[in-house]
Short mmCIF file of N, CA, C and O in Angstrom, two decimals:
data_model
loop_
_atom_site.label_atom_id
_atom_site.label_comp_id
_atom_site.label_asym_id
_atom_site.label_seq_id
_atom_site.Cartn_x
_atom_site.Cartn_y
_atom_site.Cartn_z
N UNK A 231 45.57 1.28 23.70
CA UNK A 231 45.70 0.56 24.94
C UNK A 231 47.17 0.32 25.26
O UNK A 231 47.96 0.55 24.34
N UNK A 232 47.64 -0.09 26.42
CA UNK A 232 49.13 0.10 27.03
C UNK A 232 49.29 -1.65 26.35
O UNK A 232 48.41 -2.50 26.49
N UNK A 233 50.49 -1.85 25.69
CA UNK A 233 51.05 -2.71 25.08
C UNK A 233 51.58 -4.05 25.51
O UNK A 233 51.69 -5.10 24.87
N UNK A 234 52.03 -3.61 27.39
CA UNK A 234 51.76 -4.78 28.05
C UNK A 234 50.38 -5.30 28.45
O UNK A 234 50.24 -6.47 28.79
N UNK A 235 49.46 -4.53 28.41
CA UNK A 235 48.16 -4.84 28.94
C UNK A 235 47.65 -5.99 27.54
O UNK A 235 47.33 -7.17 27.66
N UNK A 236 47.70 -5.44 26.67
CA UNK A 236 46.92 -6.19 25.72
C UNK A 236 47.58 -7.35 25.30
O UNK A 236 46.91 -8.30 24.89
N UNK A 237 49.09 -7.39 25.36
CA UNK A 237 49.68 -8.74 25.68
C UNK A 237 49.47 -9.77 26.55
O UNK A 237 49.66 -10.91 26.13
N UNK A 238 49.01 -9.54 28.02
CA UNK A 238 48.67 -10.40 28.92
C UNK A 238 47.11 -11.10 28.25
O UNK A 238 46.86 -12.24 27.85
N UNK A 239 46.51 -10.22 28.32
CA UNK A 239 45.19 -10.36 27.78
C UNK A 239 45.36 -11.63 26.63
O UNK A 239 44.82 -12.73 26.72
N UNK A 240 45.92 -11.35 25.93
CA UNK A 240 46.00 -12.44 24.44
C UNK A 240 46.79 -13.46 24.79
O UNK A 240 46.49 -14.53 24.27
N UNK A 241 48.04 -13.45 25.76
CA UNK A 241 48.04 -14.83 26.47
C UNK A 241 47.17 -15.22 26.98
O UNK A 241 46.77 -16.32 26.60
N UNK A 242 46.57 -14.67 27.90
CA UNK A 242 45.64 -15.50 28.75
C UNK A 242 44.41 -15.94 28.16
O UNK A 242 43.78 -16.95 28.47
N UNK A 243 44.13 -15.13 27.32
CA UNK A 243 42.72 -15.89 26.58
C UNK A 243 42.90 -17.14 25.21
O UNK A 243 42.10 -17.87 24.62
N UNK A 244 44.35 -16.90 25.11
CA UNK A 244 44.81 -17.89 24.03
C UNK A 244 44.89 -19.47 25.18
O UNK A 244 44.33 -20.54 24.98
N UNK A 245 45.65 -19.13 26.18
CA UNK A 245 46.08 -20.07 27.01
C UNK A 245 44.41 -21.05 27.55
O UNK A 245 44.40 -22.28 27.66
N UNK A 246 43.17 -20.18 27.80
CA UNK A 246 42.54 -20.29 28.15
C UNK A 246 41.77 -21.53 26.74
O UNK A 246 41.30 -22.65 26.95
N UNK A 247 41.89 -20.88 25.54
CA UNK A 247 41.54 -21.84 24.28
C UNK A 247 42.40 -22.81 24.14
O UNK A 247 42.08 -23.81 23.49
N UNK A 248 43.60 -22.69 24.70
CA UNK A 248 44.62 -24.36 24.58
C UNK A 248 43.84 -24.76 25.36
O UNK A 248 42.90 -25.11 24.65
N UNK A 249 43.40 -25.08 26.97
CA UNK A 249 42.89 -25.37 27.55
C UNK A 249 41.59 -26.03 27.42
O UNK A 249 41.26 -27.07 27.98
N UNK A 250 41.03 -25.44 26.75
CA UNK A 250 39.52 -26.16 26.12
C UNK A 250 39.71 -26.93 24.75
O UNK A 250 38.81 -27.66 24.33
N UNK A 251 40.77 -26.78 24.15
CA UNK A 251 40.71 -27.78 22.74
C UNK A 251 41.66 -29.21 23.53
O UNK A 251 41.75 -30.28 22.91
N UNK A 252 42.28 -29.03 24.87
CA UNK A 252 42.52 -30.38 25.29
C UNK A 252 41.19 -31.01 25.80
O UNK A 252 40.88 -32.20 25.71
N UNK A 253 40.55 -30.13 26.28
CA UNK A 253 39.04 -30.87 26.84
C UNK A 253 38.05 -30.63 26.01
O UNK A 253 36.87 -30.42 26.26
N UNK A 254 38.68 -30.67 24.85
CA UNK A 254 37.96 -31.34 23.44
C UNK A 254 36.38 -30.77 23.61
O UNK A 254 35.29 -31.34 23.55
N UNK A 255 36.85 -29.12 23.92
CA UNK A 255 34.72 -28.44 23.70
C UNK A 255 35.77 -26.88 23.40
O UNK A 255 36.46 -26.02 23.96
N UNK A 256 35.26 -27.37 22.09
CA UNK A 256 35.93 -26.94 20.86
C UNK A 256 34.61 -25.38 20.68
O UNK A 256 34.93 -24.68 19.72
N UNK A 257 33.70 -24.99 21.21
CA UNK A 257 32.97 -24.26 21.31
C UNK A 257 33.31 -23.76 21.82
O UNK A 257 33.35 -22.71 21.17
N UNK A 258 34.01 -23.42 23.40
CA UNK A 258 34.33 -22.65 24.03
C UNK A 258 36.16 -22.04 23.65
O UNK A 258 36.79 -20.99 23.84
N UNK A 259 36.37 -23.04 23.20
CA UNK A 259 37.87 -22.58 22.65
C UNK A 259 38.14 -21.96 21.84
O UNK A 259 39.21 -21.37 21.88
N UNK A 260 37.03 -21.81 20.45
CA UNK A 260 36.74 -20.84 19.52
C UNK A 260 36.25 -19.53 20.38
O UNK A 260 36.71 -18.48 19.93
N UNK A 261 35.76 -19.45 21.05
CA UNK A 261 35.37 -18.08 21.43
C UNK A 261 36.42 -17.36 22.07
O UNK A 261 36.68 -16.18 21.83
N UNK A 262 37.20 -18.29 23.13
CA UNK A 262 38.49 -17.40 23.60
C UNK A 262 39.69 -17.42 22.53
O UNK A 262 40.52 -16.52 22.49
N UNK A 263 39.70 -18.41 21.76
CA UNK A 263 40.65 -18.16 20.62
C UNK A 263 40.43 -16.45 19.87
O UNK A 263 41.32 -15.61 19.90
N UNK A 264 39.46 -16.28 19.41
CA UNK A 264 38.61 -15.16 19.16
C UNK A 264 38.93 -13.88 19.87
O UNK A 264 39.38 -12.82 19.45
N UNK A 265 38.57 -14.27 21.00
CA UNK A 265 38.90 -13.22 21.77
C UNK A 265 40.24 -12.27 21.74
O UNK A 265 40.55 -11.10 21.53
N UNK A 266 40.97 -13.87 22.20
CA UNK A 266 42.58 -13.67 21.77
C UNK A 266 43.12 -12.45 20.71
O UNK A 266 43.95 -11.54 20.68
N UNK A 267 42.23 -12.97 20.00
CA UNK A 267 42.87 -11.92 18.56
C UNK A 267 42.21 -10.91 18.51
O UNK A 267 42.31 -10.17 17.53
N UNK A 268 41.31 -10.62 19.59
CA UNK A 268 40.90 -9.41 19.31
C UNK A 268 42.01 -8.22 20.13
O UNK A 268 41.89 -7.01 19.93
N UNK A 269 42.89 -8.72 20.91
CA UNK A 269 44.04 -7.89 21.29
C UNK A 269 45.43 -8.40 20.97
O UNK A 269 45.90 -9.41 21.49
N UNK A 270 46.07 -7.63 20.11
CA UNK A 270 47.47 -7.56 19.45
C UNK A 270 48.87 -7.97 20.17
O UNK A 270 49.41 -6.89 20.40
N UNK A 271 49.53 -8.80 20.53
CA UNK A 271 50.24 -9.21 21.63
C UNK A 271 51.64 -8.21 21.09
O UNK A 271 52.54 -8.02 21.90
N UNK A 272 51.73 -7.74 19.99
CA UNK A 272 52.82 -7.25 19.34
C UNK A 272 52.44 -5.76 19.21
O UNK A 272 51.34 -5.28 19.49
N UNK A 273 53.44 -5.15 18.78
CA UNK A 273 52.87 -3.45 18.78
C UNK A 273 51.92 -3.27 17.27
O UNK A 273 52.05 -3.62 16.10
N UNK A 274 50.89 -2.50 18.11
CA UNK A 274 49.87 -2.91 17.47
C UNK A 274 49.69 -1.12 16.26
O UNK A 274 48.93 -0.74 15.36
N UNK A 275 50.79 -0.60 16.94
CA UNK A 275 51.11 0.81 16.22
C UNK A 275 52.28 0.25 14.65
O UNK A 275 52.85 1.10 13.97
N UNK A 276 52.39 -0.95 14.44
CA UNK A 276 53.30 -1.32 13.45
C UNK A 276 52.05 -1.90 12.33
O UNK A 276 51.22 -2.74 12.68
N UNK A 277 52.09 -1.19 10.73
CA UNK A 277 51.55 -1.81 9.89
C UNK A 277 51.95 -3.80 9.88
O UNK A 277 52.84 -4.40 10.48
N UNK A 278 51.06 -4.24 9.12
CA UNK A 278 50.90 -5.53 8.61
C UNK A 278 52.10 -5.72 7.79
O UNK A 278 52.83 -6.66 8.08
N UNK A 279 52.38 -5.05 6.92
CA UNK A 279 53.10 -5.15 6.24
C UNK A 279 54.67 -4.88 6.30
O UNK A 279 55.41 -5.20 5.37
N UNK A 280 55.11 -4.26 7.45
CA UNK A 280 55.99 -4.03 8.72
C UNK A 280 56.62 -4.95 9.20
O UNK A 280 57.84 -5.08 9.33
N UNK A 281 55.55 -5.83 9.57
CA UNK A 281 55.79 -6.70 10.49
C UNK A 281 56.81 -7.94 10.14
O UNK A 281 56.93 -8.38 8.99
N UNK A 282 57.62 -8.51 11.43
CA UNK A 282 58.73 -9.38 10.73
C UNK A 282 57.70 -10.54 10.37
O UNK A 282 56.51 -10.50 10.69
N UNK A 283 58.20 -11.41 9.77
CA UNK A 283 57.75 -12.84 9.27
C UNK A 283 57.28 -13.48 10.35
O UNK A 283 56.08 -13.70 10.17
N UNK A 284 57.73 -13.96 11.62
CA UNK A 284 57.60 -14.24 12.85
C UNK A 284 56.01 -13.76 13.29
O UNK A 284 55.15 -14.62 13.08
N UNK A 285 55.74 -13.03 13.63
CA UNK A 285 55.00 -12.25 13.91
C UNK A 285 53.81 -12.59 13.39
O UNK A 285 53.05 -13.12 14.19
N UNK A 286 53.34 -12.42 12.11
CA UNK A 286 52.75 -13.08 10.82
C UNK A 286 52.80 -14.11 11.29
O UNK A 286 52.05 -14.20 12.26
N UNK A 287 53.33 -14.96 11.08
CA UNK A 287 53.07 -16.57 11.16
C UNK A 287 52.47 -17.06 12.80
O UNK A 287 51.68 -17.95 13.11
N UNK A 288 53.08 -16.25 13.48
CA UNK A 288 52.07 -16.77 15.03
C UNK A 288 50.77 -16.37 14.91
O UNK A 288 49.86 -17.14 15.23
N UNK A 289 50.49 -14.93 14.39
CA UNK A 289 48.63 -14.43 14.39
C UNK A 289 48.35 -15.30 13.22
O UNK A 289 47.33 -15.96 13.45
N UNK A 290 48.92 -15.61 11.88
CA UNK A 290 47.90 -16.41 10.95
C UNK A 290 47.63 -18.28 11.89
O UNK A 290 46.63 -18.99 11.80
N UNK A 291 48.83 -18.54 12.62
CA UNK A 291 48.65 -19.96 12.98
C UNK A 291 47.64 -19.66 14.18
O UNK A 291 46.60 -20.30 14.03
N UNK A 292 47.66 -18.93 15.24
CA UNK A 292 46.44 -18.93 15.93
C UNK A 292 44.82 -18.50 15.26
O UNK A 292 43.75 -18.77 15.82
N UNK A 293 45.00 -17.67 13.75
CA UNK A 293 43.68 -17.62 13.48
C UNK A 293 43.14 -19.15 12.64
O UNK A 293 41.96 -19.45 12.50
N UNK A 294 43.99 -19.75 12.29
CA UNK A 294 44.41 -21.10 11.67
C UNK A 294 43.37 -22.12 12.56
O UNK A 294 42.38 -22.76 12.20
N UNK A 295 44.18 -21.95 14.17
CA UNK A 295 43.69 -22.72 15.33
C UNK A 295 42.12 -22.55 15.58
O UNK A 295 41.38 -23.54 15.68
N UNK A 296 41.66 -21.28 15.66
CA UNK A 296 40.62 -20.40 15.70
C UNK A 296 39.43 -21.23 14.01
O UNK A 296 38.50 -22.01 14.20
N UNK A 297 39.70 -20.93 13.11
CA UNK A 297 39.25 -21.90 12.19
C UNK A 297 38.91 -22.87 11.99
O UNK A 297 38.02 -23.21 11.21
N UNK A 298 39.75 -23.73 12.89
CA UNK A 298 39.76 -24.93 12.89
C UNK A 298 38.63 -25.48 13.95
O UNK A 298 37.63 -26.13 13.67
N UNK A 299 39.03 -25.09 15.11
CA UNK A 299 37.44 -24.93 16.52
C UNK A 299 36.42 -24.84 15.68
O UNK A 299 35.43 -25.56 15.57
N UNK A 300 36.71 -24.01 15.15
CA UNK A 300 34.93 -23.58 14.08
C UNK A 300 34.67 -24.30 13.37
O UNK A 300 33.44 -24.21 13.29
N UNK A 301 35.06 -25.19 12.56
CA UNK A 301 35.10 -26.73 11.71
C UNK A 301 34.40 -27.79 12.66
O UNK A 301 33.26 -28.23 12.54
N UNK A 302 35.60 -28.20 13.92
CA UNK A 302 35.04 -29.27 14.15
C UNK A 302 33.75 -28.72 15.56
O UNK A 302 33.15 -29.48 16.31
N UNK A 303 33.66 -27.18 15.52
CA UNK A 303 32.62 -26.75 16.38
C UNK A 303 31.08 -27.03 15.38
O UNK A 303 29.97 -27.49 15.66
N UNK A 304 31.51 -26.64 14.47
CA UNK A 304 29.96 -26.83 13.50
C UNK A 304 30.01 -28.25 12.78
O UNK A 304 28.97 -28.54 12.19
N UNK A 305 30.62 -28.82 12.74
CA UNK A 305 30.30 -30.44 12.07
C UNK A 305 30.23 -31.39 13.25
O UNK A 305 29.56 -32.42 13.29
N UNK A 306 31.06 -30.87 14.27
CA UNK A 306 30.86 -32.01 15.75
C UNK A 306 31.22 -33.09 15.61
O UNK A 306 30.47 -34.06 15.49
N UNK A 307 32.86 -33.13 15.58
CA UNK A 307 33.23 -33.74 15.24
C UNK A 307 33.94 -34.43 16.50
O UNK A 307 34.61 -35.45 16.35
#
């Protein structure tokens, strides 16, 4: 897929899960969190292991965020 395309995409569906974990429905924010990561905002032609530190630490802290929805999505909290 074209590299700006799948960047917009993962803002906007990330932006879309900030959006719902302020209005605290933590169900719907897991799913676009999700989503999010299902398109690569970084070049997605670069191994894991490639990748700078930076990089790494924004996809593990949004799958982090993503985890976390799912916690207080299944205990209801």
């Amino acid at each position: 897929m074209n590299h700006a395309f799948t960047r917009s995409i993962h803002i906007l569906f990330f932006s879309v899960s900030l959006v719902f974990i302020v209005r605290k429905q933590f169900d719907q924010a897991l799913i676009y969190g999700g989503l999010a990561l299902a398109f690569d905002p970084f070049n997605a032609n670069v191994k894991w292991s490639d990748r700078p530190n930076w990089q790494r630490i924004v996809l593990i802290g949004e799958l982090l965020l993503v985890f976390a929805c799912f916690g207080l999505t299944l205990f209801q909290i």
